[in-house]
GROMACS .gro file of C-alpha atoms in nm:
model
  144
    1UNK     CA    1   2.782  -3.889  -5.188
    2UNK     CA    2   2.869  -3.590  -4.931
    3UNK     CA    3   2.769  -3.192  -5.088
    4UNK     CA    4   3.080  -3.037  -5.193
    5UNK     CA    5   3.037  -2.651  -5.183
    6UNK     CA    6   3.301  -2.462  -5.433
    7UNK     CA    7   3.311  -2.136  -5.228
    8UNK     CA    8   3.434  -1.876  -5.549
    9UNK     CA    9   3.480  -1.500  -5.500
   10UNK     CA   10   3.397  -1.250  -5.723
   11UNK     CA   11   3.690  -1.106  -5.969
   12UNK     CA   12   3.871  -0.788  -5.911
   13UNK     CA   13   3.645  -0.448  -5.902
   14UNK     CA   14   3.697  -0.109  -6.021
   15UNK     CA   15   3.679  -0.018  -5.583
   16UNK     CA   16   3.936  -0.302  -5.519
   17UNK     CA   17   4.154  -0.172  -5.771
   18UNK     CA   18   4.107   0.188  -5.638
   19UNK     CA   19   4.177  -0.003  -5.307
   20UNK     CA   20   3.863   0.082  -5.149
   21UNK     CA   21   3.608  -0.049  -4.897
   22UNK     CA   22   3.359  -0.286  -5.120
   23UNK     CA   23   3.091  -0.445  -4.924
   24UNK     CA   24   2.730  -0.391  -4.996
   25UNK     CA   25   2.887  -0.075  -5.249
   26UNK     CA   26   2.903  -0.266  -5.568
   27UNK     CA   27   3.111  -0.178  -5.901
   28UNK     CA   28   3.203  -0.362  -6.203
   29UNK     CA   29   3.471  -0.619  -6.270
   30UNK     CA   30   3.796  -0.474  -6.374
   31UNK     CA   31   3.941  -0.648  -6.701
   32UNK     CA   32   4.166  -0.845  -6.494
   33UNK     CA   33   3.880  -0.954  -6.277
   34UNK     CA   34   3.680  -1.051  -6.562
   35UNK     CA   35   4.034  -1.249  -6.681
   36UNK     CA   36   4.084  -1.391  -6.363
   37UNK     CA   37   3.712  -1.504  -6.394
   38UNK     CA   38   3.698  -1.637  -6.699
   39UNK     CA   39   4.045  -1.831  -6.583
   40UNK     CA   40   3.839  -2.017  -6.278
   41UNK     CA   41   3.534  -2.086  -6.494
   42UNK     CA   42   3.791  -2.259  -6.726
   43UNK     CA   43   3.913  -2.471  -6.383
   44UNK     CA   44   3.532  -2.539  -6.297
   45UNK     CA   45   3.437  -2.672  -6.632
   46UNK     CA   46   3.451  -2.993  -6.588
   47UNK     CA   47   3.273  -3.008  -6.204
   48UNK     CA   48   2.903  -3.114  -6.203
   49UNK     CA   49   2.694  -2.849  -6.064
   50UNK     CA   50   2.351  -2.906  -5.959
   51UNK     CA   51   2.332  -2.575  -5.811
   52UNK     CA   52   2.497  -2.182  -5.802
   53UNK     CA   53   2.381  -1.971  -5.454
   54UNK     CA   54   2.476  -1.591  -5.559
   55UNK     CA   55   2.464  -1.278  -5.368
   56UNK     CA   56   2.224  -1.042  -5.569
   57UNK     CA   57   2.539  -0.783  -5.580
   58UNK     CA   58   2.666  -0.729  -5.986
   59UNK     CA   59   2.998  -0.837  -5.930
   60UNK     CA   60   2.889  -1.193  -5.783
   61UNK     CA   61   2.647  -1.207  -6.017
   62UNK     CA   62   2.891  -1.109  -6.315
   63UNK     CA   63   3.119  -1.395  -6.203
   64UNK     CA   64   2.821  -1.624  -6.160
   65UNK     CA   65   2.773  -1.587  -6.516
   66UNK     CA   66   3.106  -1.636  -6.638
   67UNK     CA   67   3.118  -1.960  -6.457
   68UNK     CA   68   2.766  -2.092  -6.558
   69UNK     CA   69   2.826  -2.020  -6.906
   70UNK     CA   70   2.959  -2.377  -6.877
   71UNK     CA   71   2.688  -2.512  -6.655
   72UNK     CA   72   2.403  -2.366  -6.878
   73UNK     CA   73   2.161  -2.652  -6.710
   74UNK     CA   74   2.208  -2.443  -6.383
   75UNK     CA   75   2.053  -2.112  -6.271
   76UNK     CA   76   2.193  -1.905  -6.040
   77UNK     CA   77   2.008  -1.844  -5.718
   78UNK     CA   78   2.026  -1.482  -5.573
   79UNK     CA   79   2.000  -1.473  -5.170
   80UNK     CA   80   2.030  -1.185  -5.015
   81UNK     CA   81   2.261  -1.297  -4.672
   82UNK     CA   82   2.542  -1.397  -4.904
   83UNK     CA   83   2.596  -1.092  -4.948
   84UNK     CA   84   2.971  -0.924  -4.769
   85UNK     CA   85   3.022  -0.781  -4.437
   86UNK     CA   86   2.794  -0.390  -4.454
   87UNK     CA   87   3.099  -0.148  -4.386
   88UNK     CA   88   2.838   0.172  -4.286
   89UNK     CA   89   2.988   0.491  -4.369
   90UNK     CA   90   3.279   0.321  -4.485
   91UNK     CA   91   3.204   0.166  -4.751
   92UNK     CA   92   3.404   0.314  -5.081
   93UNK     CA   93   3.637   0.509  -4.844
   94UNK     CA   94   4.029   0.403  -4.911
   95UNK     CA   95   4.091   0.046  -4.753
   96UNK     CA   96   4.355   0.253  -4.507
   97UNK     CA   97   4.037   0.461  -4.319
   98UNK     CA   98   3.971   0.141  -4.171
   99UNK     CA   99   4.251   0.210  -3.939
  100UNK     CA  100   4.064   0.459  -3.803
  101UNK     CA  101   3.852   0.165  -3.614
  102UNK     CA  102   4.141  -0.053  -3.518
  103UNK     CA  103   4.379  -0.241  -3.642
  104UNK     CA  104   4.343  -0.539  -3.944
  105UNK     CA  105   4.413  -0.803  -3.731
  106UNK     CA  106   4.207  -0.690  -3.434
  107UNK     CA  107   3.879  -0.602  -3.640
  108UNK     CA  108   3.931  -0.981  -3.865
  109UNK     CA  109   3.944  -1.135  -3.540
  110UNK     CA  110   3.679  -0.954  -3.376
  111UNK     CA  111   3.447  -0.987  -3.731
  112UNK     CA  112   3.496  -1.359  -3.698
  113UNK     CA  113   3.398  -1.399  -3.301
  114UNK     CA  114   3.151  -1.204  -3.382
  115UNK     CA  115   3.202  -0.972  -3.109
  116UNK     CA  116   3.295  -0.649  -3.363
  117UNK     CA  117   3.027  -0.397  -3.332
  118UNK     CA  118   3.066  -0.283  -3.674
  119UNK     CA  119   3.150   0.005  -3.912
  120UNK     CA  120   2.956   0.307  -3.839
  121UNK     CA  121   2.637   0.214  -3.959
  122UNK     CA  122   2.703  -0.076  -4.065
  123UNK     CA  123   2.626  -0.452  -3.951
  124UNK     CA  124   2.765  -0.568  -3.638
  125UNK     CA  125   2.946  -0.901  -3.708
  126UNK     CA  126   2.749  -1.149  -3.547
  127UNK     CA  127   2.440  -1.064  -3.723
  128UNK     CA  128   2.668  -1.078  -4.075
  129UNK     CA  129   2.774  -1.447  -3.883
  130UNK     CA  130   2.402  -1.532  -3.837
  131UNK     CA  131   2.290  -1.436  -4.156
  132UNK     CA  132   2.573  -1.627  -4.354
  133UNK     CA  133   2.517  -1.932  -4.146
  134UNK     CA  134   2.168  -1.930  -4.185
  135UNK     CA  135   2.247  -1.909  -4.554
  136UNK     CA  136   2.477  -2.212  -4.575
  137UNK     CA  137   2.249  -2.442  -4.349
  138UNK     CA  138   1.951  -2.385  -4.547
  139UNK     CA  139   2.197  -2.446  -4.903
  140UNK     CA  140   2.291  -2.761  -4.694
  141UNK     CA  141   1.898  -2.918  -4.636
  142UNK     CA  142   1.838  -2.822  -4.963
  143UNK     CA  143   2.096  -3.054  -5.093
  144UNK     CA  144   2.060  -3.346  -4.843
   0.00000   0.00000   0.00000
């Protein structure tokens, strides 16, 4: 039987609703996050996990919970490079100040070639590439 990985992202934040940069700058789940949660842990009931890879922030975990609480044989696993993209001096500043680097499309494409050197002090994006794939190979062997 081949893995199948449910990629889920966390619910809305208090800094997405304030539509600001949220990487490694963590806040809590709004009430419709936590409703739009509790909705996908309602369409995951009935998948059979044998495992739940978390990023140690408290809004991953949060929704990690939410969706466990019907998988209560499986405990979540906090790694570290699952964690988002570090926006550097960035982070909580209004979405919009990312302009100041570039435009959306230019910096998504550069993030994902891995060729963007980053926020100000922040991570350049092929580290955040290398991390994250080292992160889903070593889910993958541990799940042969």
């Amino acid at each position: 039987m081949p893995l199948r990985l449910h990629l889920v992202r966390h619910g809305q934040t208090t800094l997405n609703a304030e539509e600001r940069v949220q990487g490694w700058d963590d806040s809590e789940l709004t009430e419709a996050g936590l409703a739009g949660v509790r909705e996908t842990a309602e369409a995951l009931r009935e998948v059979e996990f044998v495992a739940a890879y978390v990023s140690p922030l408290g809004r991953t975990v949060a929704t990690a919970d939410e969706i466990l609480a019907h998988h209560p044989h499986v405990t979540p696993v906090l790694d570290d490079r699952l964690k988002e993209l570090h926006f550097g001096s960035y982070e909580s500043r209004p979405n919009l100040s990312l302009l100041e680097v570039g435009d959306f499309a230019t910096i998504g494409a550069g993030i994902t070639a891995g060729t963007f050197e980053g926020f100000g002090g922040g991570e350049h994006s092929r580290d955040f590439i290398a991390r994250i794939t080292q992160a889903f190979d070593d889910i993958v062997a541990a799940h042969p």
